[in-house]
């Protein structure tokens, strides 16, 4: 225990006493004044967790009944090269939005690379079906407005689980909406009354993404004690990685004096 | 540009002299770390491949090897995060034991599912003051190779893995955030997590299980 001035300790003792009383009154063993609990709550960044868990469970049901079975069938029925073509085509459609966000982030090299990819793949790659650019050393890098907001210094805001869409946060919802309005492909389809194609694009994107994660998600479900919390952690780490464009956090791992058995 | 010797560096160096040798901030050689992962990763895959018959002996041997590769007590403590200090000595000891058994069983299964596949060390670099990160590509049939990065730390002269990451997603961090969530849902009681791990350990050792 850290040494605290007597007065502080007295106040703390009283607060703990009150909290314990409140806990008993509330009929639970929680200690809201425990600083570790409070800090862990802040770190979790999930103030509406019960609601999020509820949506998460509904999404899980949707996944179990529809998305996963369709993804499994898609992977079984559609041969590998064709699935790659689908993926490449969808990625290529995202390129204009990605370029715009690169520019907004001040990443001119990134913008140039993605624009070059778009030109090469849209022509030599047969309207984006083949990812020729990757083969000549320009792998895709997806930028969205959520990442742009982060680069501009916006905080992520509370964690959110969206119906069907899944893990997100306030910043990424804002980014998602802006990208949706700014995407030239969506604008074209909306203006020409091709709403069905908009939904088809969303659906195929979801099935394609899910089909490439079948084993990973199965493994996570089996090995997680709290699958919801695992997904929350993975989402945040993945987004942070995308925001930093794959550059590591640079966070050092702590030094512990562990009671290790003598080295063999 | 001339870089002045920072005060922190001087203090750090002074501190390092005062610390016991095992705690001093030693850097980990990237080359040695790469060779370490290459040798022991290969050993683990060979072990699994030759013992595909599974059974008890295989698990025990895998467990010994796993503990040589990974500093399990370190990862266990990291994963408990801020609640490590909330646990008493008995809870800490029981938790580390249960964590070890649980993690070994998970990785034994993962390695079994990787059996027959190949991995290659594709790079190693120093990371921060103490660690080296070794990048490996694990090749899967019918899919792109998975880039897995191993954080290796030299402690007391021995190299050991303290984290595994895929696409800068750290398994140790994910584990810690999950464990914190379990404990929070248990009203901040570390015992909640220990009970859960105990239940898993009983299920794993149950006859026919």
mmCIF file with all atom_site columns, C-alpha atoms in Angstrom, chain B residues 5-177:
data_model
loop_
_atom_site.group_PDB
_atom_site.id
_atom_site.type_symbol
_atom_site.label_atom_id
_atom_site.label_alt_id
_atom_site.label_comp_id
_atom_site.label_asym_id
_atom_site.label_entity_id
_atom_site.label_seq_id
_atom_site.pdbx_PDB_ins_code
_atom_site.Cartn_x
_atom_site.Cartn_y
_atom_site.Cartn_z
_atom_site.occupancy
_atom_site.B_iso_or_equiv
_atom_site.pdbx_formal_charge
_atom_site.auth_seq_id
_atom_site.auth_comp_id
_atom_site.auth_asym_id
_atom_site.auth_atom_id
_atom_site.pdbx_PDB_model_num
ATOM 1   C CA . UNK B 1 5   ? 23.343 12.675  -23.604 1.00 0.00 ? 5   UNK B CA 1
ATOM 2   C CA . UNK B 1 6   ? 19.913 12.796  -22.052 1.00 0.00 ? 6   UNK B CA 1
ATOM 3   C CA . UNK B 1 7   ? 19.487 12.910  -18.336 1.00 0.00 ? 7   UNK B CA 1
ATOM 4   C CA . UNK B 1 8   ? 17.172 9.965   -18.541 1.00 0.00 ? 8   UNK B CA 1
ATOM 5   C CA . UNK B 1 9   ? 19.870 7.941   -20.232 1.00 0.00 ? 9   UNK B CA 1
ATOM 6   C CA . UNK B 1 10  ? 22.386 8.790   -17.536 1.00 0.00 ? 10  UNK B CA 1
ATOM 7   C CA . UNK B 1 11  ? 19.902 8.000   -14.788 1.00 0.00 ? 11  UNK B CA 1
ATOM 8   C CA . UNK B 1 12  ? 18.948 4.803   -16.558 1.00 0.00 ? 12  UNK B CA 1
ATOM 9   C CA . UNK B 1 13  ? 22.562 3.729   -16.818 1.00 0.00 ? 13  UNK B CA 1
ATOM 10  C CA . UNK B 1 14  ? 23.124 4.528   -13.166 1.00 0.00 ? 14  UNK B CA 1
ATOM 11  C CA . UNK B 1 15  ? 19.980 2.611   -12.282 1.00 0.00 ? 15  UNK B CA 1
ATOM 12  C CA . UNK B 1 16  ? 21.077 -0.366  -14.330 1.00 0.00 ? 16  UNK B CA 1
ATOM 13  C CA . UNK B 1 17  ? 24.294 -0.623  -12.316 1.00 0.00 ? 17  UNK B CA 1
ATOM 14  C CA . UNK B 1 18  ? 22.307 -0.782  -9.107  1.00 0.00 ? 18  UNK B CA 1
ATOM 15  C CA . UNK B 1 19  ? 19.836 -3.396  -10.326 1.00 0.00 ? 19  UNK B CA 1
ATOM 16  C CA . UNK B 1 20  ? 20.468 -7.091  -10.121 1.00 0.00 ? 20  UNK B CA 1
ATOM 17  C CA . UNK B 1 21  ? 21.873 -8.415  -13.359 1.00 0.00 ? 21  UNK B CA 1
ATOM 18  C CA . UNK B 1 22  ? 18.688 -10.145 -14.475 1.00 0.00 ? 22  UNK B CA 1
ATOM 19  C CA . UNK B 1 23  ? 16.687 -6.940  -14.192 1.00 0.00 ? 23  UNK B CA 1
ATOM 20  C CA . UNK B 1 24  ? 19.135 -4.662  -15.963 1.00 0.00 ? 24  UNK B CA 1
ATOM 21  C CA . UNK B 1 25  ? 17.976 -3.316  -19.282 1.00 0.00 ? 25  UNK B CA 1
ATOM 22  C CA . UNK B 1 26  ? 19.939 -5.620  -21.546 1.00 0.00 ? 26  UNK B CA 1
ATOM 23  C CA . UNK B 1 27  ? 19.317 -5.450  -25.218 1.00 0.00 ? 27  UNK B CA 1
ATOM 24  C CA . UNK B 1 28  ? 18.469 -8.627  -27.073 1.00 0.00 ? 28  UNK B CA 1
ATOM 25  C CA . UNK B 1 29  ? 20.469 -9.462  -30.171 1.00 0.00 ? 29  UNK B CA 1
ATOM 26  C CA . UNK B 1 30  ? 18.180 -9.654  -33.196 1.00 0.00 ? 30  UNK B CA 1
ATOM 27  C CA . UNK B 1 31  ? 20.402 -12.246 -34.854 1.00 0.00 ? 31  UNK B CA 1
ATOM 28  C CA . UNK B 1 32  ? 20.431 -14.504 -31.818 1.00 0.00 ? 32  UNK B CA 1
ATOM 29  C CA . UNK B 1 33  ? 16.685 -14.081 -31.390 1.00 0.00 ? 33  UNK B CA 1
ATOM 30  C CA . UNK B 1 34  ? 16.128 -15.079 -35.016 1.00 0.00 ? 34  UNK B CA 1
ATOM 31  C CA . UNK B 1 35  ? 18.252 -18.202 -34.622 1.00 0.00 ? 35  UNK B CA 1
ATOM 32  C CA . UNK B 1 36  ? 16.429 -19.026 -31.384 1.00 0.00 ? 36  UNK B CA 1
ATOM 33  C CA . UNK B 1 37  ? 12.982 -18.868 -33.007 1.00 0.00 ? 37  UNK B CA 1
ATOM 34  C CA . UNK B 1 38  ? 14.190 -20.793 -36.041 1.00 0.00 ? 38  UNK B CA 1
ATOM 35  C CA . UNK B 1 39  ? 15.617 -23.621 -33.931 1.00 0.00 ? 39  UNK B CA 1
ATOM 36  C CA . UNK B 1 40  ? 12.891 -23.952 -31.315 1.00 0.00 ? 40  UNK B CA 1
ATOM 37  C CA . UNK B 1 41  ? 9.983  -23.276 -33.648 1.00 0.00 ? 41  UNK B CA 1
ATOM 38  C CA . UNK B 1 42  ? 11.286 -26.017 -35.886 1.00 0.00 ? 42  UNK B CA 1
ATOM 39  C CA . UNK B 1 43  ? 11.677 -28.303 -32.889 1.00 0.00 ? 43  UNK B CA 1
ATOM 40  C CA . UNK B 1 44  ? 8.091  -27.662 -31.830 1.00 0.00 ? 44  UNK B CA 1
ATOM 41  C CA . UNK B 1 45  ? 6.720  -28.388 -35.295 1.00 0.00 ? 45  UNK B CA 1
ATOM 42  C CA . UNK B 1 46  ? 8.798  -31.556 -35.556 1.00 0.00 ? 46  UNK B CA 1
ATOM 43  C CA . UNK B 1 47  ? 7.613  -32.679 -32.151 1.00 0.00 ? 47  UNK B CA 1
ATOM 44  C CA . UNK B 1 48  ? 3.983  -32.219 -33.114 1.00 0.00 ? 48  UNK B CA 1
ATOM 45  C CA . UNK B 1 49  ? 4.440  -33.806 -36.519 1.00 0.00 ? 49  UNK B CA 1
ATOM 46  C CA . UNK B 1 50  ? 6.147  -36.946 -35.204 1.00 0.00 ? 50  UNK B CA 1
ATOM 47  C CA . UNK B 1 51  ? 3.742  -37.279 -32.279 1.00 0.00 ? 51  UNK B CA 1
ATOM 48  C CA . UNK B 1 52  ? 0.573  -36.846 -34.228 1.00 0.00 ? 52  UNK B CA 1
ATOM 49  C CA . UNK B 1 53  ? -0.692 -39.864 -32.404 1.00 0.00 ? 53  UNK B CA 1
ATOM 50  C CA . UNK B 1 54  ? -1.299 -37.262 -29.650 1.00 0.00 ? 54  UNK B CA 1
ATOM 51  C CA . UNK B 1 55  ? -1.868 -38.748 -26.215 1.00 0.00 ? 55  UNK B CA 1
ATOM 52  C CA . UNK B 1 56  ? -0.414 -37.768 -22.906 1.00 0.00 ? 56  UNK B CA 1
ATOM 53  C CA . UNK B 1 57  ? 3.306  -38.153 -23.588 1.00 0.00 ? 57  UNK B CA 1
ATOM 54  C CA . UNK B 1 58  ? 3.144  -35.767 -26.497 1.00 0.00 ? 58  UNK B CA 1
ATOM 55  C CA . UNK B 1 59  ? 1.349  -33.090 -24.498 1.00 0.00 ? 59  UNK B CA 1
ATOM 56  C CA . UNK B 1 60  ? 3.891  -33.330 -21.701 1.00 0.00 ? 60  UNK B CA 1
ATOM 57  C CA . UNK B 1 61  ? 6.809  -33.014 -24.086 1.00 0.00 ? 61  UNK B CA 1
ATOM 58  C CA . UNK B 1 62  ? 5.148  -30.126 -25.874 1.00 0.00 ? 62  UNK B CA 1
ATOM 59  C CA . UNK B 1 63  ? 4.600  -28.488 -22.517 1.00 0.00 ? 63  UNK B CA 1
ATOM 60  C CA . UNK B 1 64  ? 8.272  -28.735 -21.580 1.00 0.00 ? 64  UNK B CA 1
ATOM 61  C CA . UNK B 1 65  ? 9.300  -27.313 -24.921 1.00 0.00 ? 65  UNK B CA 1
ATOM 62  C CA . UNK B 1 66  ? 6.673  -24.574 -24.751 1.00 0.00 ? 66  UNK B CA 1
ATOM 63  C CA . UNK B 1 67  ? 8.008  -23.441 -21.383 1.00 0.00 ? 67  UNK B CA 1
ATOM 64  C CA . UNK B 1 68  ? 11.492 -23.302 -22.813 1.00 0.00 ? 68  UNK B CA 1
ATOM 65  C CA . UNK B 1 69  ? 10.313 -21.081 -25.665 1.00 0.00 ? 69  UNK B CA 1
ATOM 66  C CA . UNK B 1 70  ? 7.878  -18.852 -23.780 1.00 0.00 ? 70  UNK B CA 1
ATOM 67  C CA . UNK B 1 71  ? 8.384  -17.075 -20.459 1.00 0.00 ? 71  UNK B CA 1
ATOM 68  C CA . UNK B 1 72  ? 4.975  -18.191 -19.226 1.00 0.00 ? 72  UNK B CA 1
ATOM 69  C CA . UNK B 1 73  ? 5.183  -16.587 -15.746 1.00 0.00 ? 73  UNK B CA 1
ATOM 70  C CA . UNK B 1 74  ? 5.986  -13.273 -17.435 1.00 0.00 ? 74  UNK B CA 1
ATOM 71  C CA . UNK B 1 75  ? 3.060  -13.505 -19.838 1.00 0.00 ? 75  UNK B CA 1
ATOM 72  C CA . UNK B 1 76  ? 0.775  -14.616 -17.003 1.00 0.00 ? 76  UNK B CA 1
ATOM 73  C CA . UNK B 1 77  ? 1.691  -11.588 -14.945 1.00 0.00 ? 77  UNK B CA 1
ATOM 74  C CA . UNK B 1 78  ? 1.373  -9.259  -17.927 1.00 0.00 ? 78  UNK B CA 1
ATOM 75  C CA . UNK B 1 79  ? -2.057 -10.680 -18.721 1.00 0.00 ? 79  UNK B CA 1
ATOM 76  C CA . UNK B 1 80  ? -3.347 -10.066 -15.206 1.00 0.00 ? 80  UNK B CA 1
ATOM 77  C CA . UNK B 1 81  ? -2.370 -6.417  -15.657 1.00 0.00 ? 81  UNK B CA 1
ATOM 78  C CA . UNK B 1 82  ? -3.261 -4.084  -12.839 1.00 0.00 ? 82  UNK B CA 1
ATOM 79  C CA . UNK B 1 83  ? -5.011 -6.852  -10.942 1.00 0.00 ? 83  UNK B CA 1
ATOM 80  C CA . UNK B 1 84  ? -1.757 -8.708  -10.313 1.00 0.00 ? 84  UNK B CA 1
ATOM 81  C CA . UNK B 1 85  ? -1.124 -6.550  -7.273  1.00 0.00 ? 85  UNK B CA 1
ATOM 82  C CA . UNK B 1 86  ? -4.703 -6.993  -6.091  1.00 0.00 ? 86  UNK B CA 1
ATOM 83  C CA . UNK B 1 87  ? -4.113 -10.747 -5.832  1.00 0.00 ? 87  UNK B CA 1
ATOM 84  C CA . UNK B 1 88  ? -2.445 -12.252 -2.781  1.00 0.00 ? 88  UNK B CA 1
ATOM 85  C CA . UNK B 1 89  ? 0.579  -14.533 -3.053  1.00 0.00 ? 89  UNK B CA 1
ATOM 86  C CA . UNK B 1 90  ? -1.495 -17.724 -2.978  1.00 0.00 ? 90  UNK B CA 1
ATOM 87  C CA . UNK B 1 91  ? -3.831 -16.408 -5.697  1.00 0.00 ? 91  UNK B CA 1
ATOM 88  C CA . UNK B 1 92  ? -0.880 -15.324 -7.826  1.00 0.00 ? 92  UNK B CA 1
ATOM 89  C CA . UNK B 1 93  ? 0.722  -18.754 -7.570  1.00 0.00 ? 93  UNK B CA 1
ATOM 90  C CA . UNK B 1 94  ? -2.497 -20.620 -8.350  1.00 0.00 ? 94  UNK B CA 1
ATOM 91  C CA . UNK B 1 95  ? -3.287 -18.246 -11.210 1.00 0.00 ? 95  UNK B CA 1
ATOM 92  C CA . UNK B 1 96  ? 0.128  -18.689 -12.854 1.00 0.00 ? 96  UNK B CA 1
ATOM 93  C CA . UNK B 1 97  ? -0.226 -22.488 -12.637 1.00 0.00 ? 97  UNK B CA 1
ATOM 94  C CA . UNK B 1 98  ? -3.721 -22.463 -14.146 1.00 0.00 ? 98  UNK B CA 1
ATOM 95  C CA . UNK B 1 99  ? -2.710 -19.956 -16.819 1.00 0.00 ? 99  UNK B CA 1
ATOM 96  C CA . UNK B 1 100 ? 0.209  -22.149 -17.844 1.00 0.00 ? 100 UNK B CA 1
ATOM 97  C CA . UNK B 1 101 ? -1.948 -25.243 -18.216 1.00 0.00 ? 101 UNK B CA 1
ATOM 98  C CA . UNK B 1 102 ? -4.572 -23.323 -20.171 1.00 0.00 ? 102 UNK B CA 1
ATOM 99  C CA . UNK B 1 103 ? -2.157 -21.619 -22.562 1.00 0.00 ? 103 UNK B CA 1
ATOM 100 C CA . UNK B 1 104 ? -0.217 -24.832 -23.187 1.00 0.00 ? 104 UNK B CA 1
ATOM 101 C CA . UNK B 1 105 ? -3.417 -26.664 -24.130 1.00 0.00 ? 105 UNK B CA 1
ATOM 102 C CA . UNK B 1 106 ? -4.460 -23.855 -26.501 1.00 0.00 ? 106 UNK B CA 1
ATOM 103 C CA . UNK B 1 107 ? -1.096 -23.703 -28.245 1.00 0.00 ? 107 UNK B CA 1
ATOM 104 C CA . UNK B 1 108 ? -0.787 -27.485 -28.436 1.00 0.00 ? 108 UNK B CA 1
ATOM 105 C CA . UNK B 1 109 ? -4.080 -27.501 -30.364 1.00 0.00 ? 109 UNK B CA 1
ATOM 106 C CA . UNK B 1 110 ? -2.968 -24.619 -32.566 1.00 0.00 ? 110 UNK B CA 1
ATOM 107 C CA . UNK B 1 111 ? 0.329  -26.285 -33.374 1.00 0.00 ? 111 UNK B CA 1
ATOM 108 C CA . UNK B 1 112 ? -1.476 -29.524 -34.147 1.00 0.00 ? 112 UNK B CA 1
ATOM 109 C CA . UNK B 1 113 ? -3.644 -27.731 -36.650 1.00 0.00 ? 113 UNK B CA 1
ATOM 110 C CA . UNK B 1 114 ? -0.475 -26.242 -38.178 1.00 0.00 ? 114 UNK B CA 1
ATOM 111 C CA . UNK B 1 115 ? 1.234  -29.626 -38.397 1.00 0.00 ? 115 UNK B CA 1
ATOM 112 C CA . UNK B 1 116 ? 2.659  -30.346 -41.811 1.00 0.00 ? 116 UNK B CA 1
ATOM 113 C CA . UNK B 1 117 ? 2.865  -26.654 -42.602 1.00 0.00 ? 117 UNK B CA 1
ATOM 114 C CA . UNK B 1 118 ? 6.103  -24.803 -42.831 1.00 0.00 ? 118 UNK B CA 1
ATOM 115 C CA . UNK B 1 119 ? 7.353  -21.664 -41.226 1.00 0.00 ? 119 UNK B CA 1
ATOM 116 C CA . UNK B 1 120 ? 10.288 -19.494 -42.112 1.00 0.00 ? 120 UNK B CA 1
ATOM 117 C CA . UNK B 1 121 ? 12.068 -16.738 -40.255 1.00 0.00 ? 121 UNK B CA 1
ATOM 118 C CA . UNK B 1 122 ? 11.889 -13.720 -42.572 1.00 0.00 ? 122 UNK B CA 1
ATOM 119 C CA . UNK B 1 123 ? 13.488 -11.055 -40.412 1.00 0.00 ? 123 UNK B CA 1
ATOM 120 C CA . UNK B 1 124 ? 14.592 -9.973  -36.966 1.00 0.00 ? 124 UNK B CA 1
ATOM 121 C CA . UNK B 1 125 ? 15.015 -6.485  -35.555 1.00 0.00 ? 125 UNK B CA 1
ATOM 122 C CA . UNK B 1 126 ? 15.698 -4.813  -32.231 1.00 0.00 ? 126 UNK B CA 1
ATOM 123 C CA . UNK B 1 127 ? 12.627 -3.267  -30.628 1.00 0.00 ? 127 UNK B CA 1
ATOM 124 C CA . UNK B 1 128 ? 12.945 -0.718  -27.867 1.00 0.00 ? 128 UNK B CA 1
ATOM 125 C CA . UNK B 1 129 ? 15.675 -1.022  -25.302 1.00 0.00 ? 129 UNK B CA 1
ATOM 126 C CA . UNK B 1 130 ? 15.294 -4.679  -24.398 1.00 0.00 ? 130 UNK B CA 1
ATOM 127 C CA . UNK B 1 131 ? 13.574 -6.773  -27.002 1.00 0.00 ? 131 UNK B CA 1
ATOM 128 C CA . UNK B 1 132 ? 14.048 -8.228  -30.426 1.00 0.00 ? 132 UNK B CA 1
ATOM 129 C CA . UNK B 1 133 ? 11.145 -8.996  -32.718 1.00 0.00 ? 133 UNK B CA 1
ATOM 130 C CA . UNK B 1 134 ? 11.426 -11.996 -34.995 1.00 0.00 ? 134 UNK B CA 1
ATOM 131 C CA . UNK B 1 135 ? 9.110  -12.126 -37.991 1.00 0.00 ? 135 UNK B CA 1
ATOM 132 C CA . UNK B 1 136 ? 8.074  -15.521 -39.329 1.00 0.00 ? 136 UNK B CA 1
ATOM 133 C CA . UNK B 1 137 ? 5.844  -16.532 -42.201 1.00 0.00 ? 137 UNK B CA 1
ATOM 134 C CA . UNK B 1 138 ? 3.659  -19.525 -41.528 1.00 0.00 ? 138 UNK B CA 1
ATOM 135 C CA . UNK B 1 139 ? 2.611  -21.026 -44.809 1.00 0.00 ? 139 UNK B CA 1
ATOM 136 C CA . UNK B 1 140 ? -0.849 -22.472 -45.142 1.00 0.00 ? 140 UNK B CA 1
ATOM 137 C CA . UNK B 1 141 ? -2.035 -24.569 -48.034 1.00 0.00 ? 141 UNK B CA 1
ATOM 138 C CA . UNK B 1 142 ? -4.559 -22.657 -50.123 1.00 0.00 ? 142 UNK B CA 1
ATOM 139 C CA . UNK B 1 143 ? -4.000 -19.260 -48.613 1.00 0.00 ? 143 UNK B CA 1
ATOM 140 C CA . UNK B 1 144 ? -1.469 -16.514 -48.175 1.00 0.00 ? 144 UNK B CA 1
ATOM 141 C CA . UNK B 1 145 ? 1.236  -17.020 -45.556 1.00 0.00 ? 145 UNK B CA 1
ATOM 142 C CA . UNK B 1 146 ? 0.486  -15.585 -42.116 1.00 0.00 ? 146 UNK B CA 1
ATOM 143 C CA . UNK B 1 147 ? 3.091  -13.175 -40.790 1.00 0.00 ? 147 UNK B CA 1
ATOM 144 C CA . UNK B 1 148 ? 3.593  -13.894 -37.087 1.00 0.00 ? 148 UNK B CA 1
ATOM 145 C CA . UNK B 1 149 ? 5.938  -11.758 -34.976 1.00 0.00 ? 149 UNK B CA 1
ATOM 146 C CA . UNK B 1 150 ? 7.600  -13.048 -31.816 1.00 0.00 ? 150 UNK B CA 1
ATOM 147 C CA . UNK B 1 151 ? 8.806  -10.649 -29.155 1.00 0.00 ? 151 UNK B CA 1
ATOM 148 C CA . UNK B 1 152 ? 11.954 -12.164 -27.687 1.00 0.00 ? 152 UNK B CA 1
ATOM 149 C CA . UNK B 1 153 ? 13.623 -10.920 -24.534 1.00 0.00 ? 153 UNK B CA 1
ATOM 150 C CA . UNK B 1 154 ? 16.938 -11.930 -23.089 1.00 0.00 ? 154 UNK B CA 1
ATOM 151 C CA . UNK B 1 155 ? 16.521 -12.409 -19.361 1.00 0.00 ? 155 UNK B CA 1
ATOM 152 C CA . UNK B 1 156 ? 19.245 -13.717 -17.145 1.00 0.00 ? 156 UNK B CA 1
ATOM 153 C CA . UNK B 1 157 ? 21.144 -14.819 -20.225 1.00 0.00 ? 157 UNK B CA 1
ATOM 154 C CA . UNK B 1 158 ? 18.287 -16.906 -21.617 1.00 0.00 ? 158 UNK B CA 1
ATOM 155 C CA . UNK B 1 159 ? 16.162 -15.939 -24.605 1.00 0.00 ? 159 UNK B CA 1
ATOM 156 C CA . UNK B 1 160 ? 12.420 -16.353 -24.249 1.00 0.00 ? 160 UNK B CA 1
ATOM 157 C CA . UNK B 1 161 ? 9.294  -15.212 -26.062 1.00 0.00 ? 161 UNK B CA 1
ATOM 158 C CA . UNK B 1 162 ? 7.118  -12.758 -24.125 1.00 0.00 ? 162 UNK B CA 1
ATOM 159 C CA . UNK B 1 163 ? 4.544  -11.898 -26.801 1.00 0.00 ? 163 UNK B CA 1
ATOM 160 C CA . UNK B 1 164 ? 3.194  -13.047 -30.133 1.00 0.00 ? 164 UNK B CA 1
ATOM 161 C CA . UNK B 1 165 ? 1.663  -10.574 -32.584 1.00 0.00 ? 165 UNK B CA 1
ATOM 162 C CA . UNK B 1 166 ? -0.144 -10.783 -35.904 1.00 0.00 ? 166 UNK B CA 1
ATOM 163 C CA . UNK B 1 167 ? -0.447 -7.487  -37.798 1.00 0.00 ? 167 UNK B CA 1
ATOM 164 C CA . UNK B 1 168 ? 0.670  -5.542  -34.715 1.00 0.00 ? 168 UNK B CA 1
ATOM 165 C CA . UNK B 1 169 ? -2.146 -7.139  -32.728 1.00 0.00 ? 169 UNK B CA 1
ATOM 166 C CA . UNK B 1 170 ? -0.529 -8.365  -29.544 1.00 0.00 ? 170 UNK B CA 1
ATOM 167 C CA . UNK B 1 171 ? -1.790 -11.617 -28.062 1.00 0.00 ? 171 UNK B CA 1
ATOM 168 C CA . UNK B 1 172 ? -0.553 -10.607 -24.583 1.00 0.00 ? 172 UNK B CA 1
ATOM 169 C CA . UNK B 1 173 ? -2.468 -7.329  -24.736 1.00 0.00 ? 173 UNK B CA 1
ATOM 170 C CA . UNK B 1 174 ? -5.601 -9.035  -26.012 1.00 0.00 ? 174 UNK B CA 1
ATOM 171 C CA . UNK B 1 175 ? -5.307 -11.544 -23.191 1.00 0.00 ? 175 UNK B CA 1
ATOM 172 C CA . UNK B 1 176 ? -4.918 -8.781  -20.634 1.00 0.00 ? 176 UNK B CA 1
ATOM 173 C CA . UNK B 1 177 ? -7.939 -6.865  -21.861 1.00 0.00 ? 177 UNK B CA 1
#
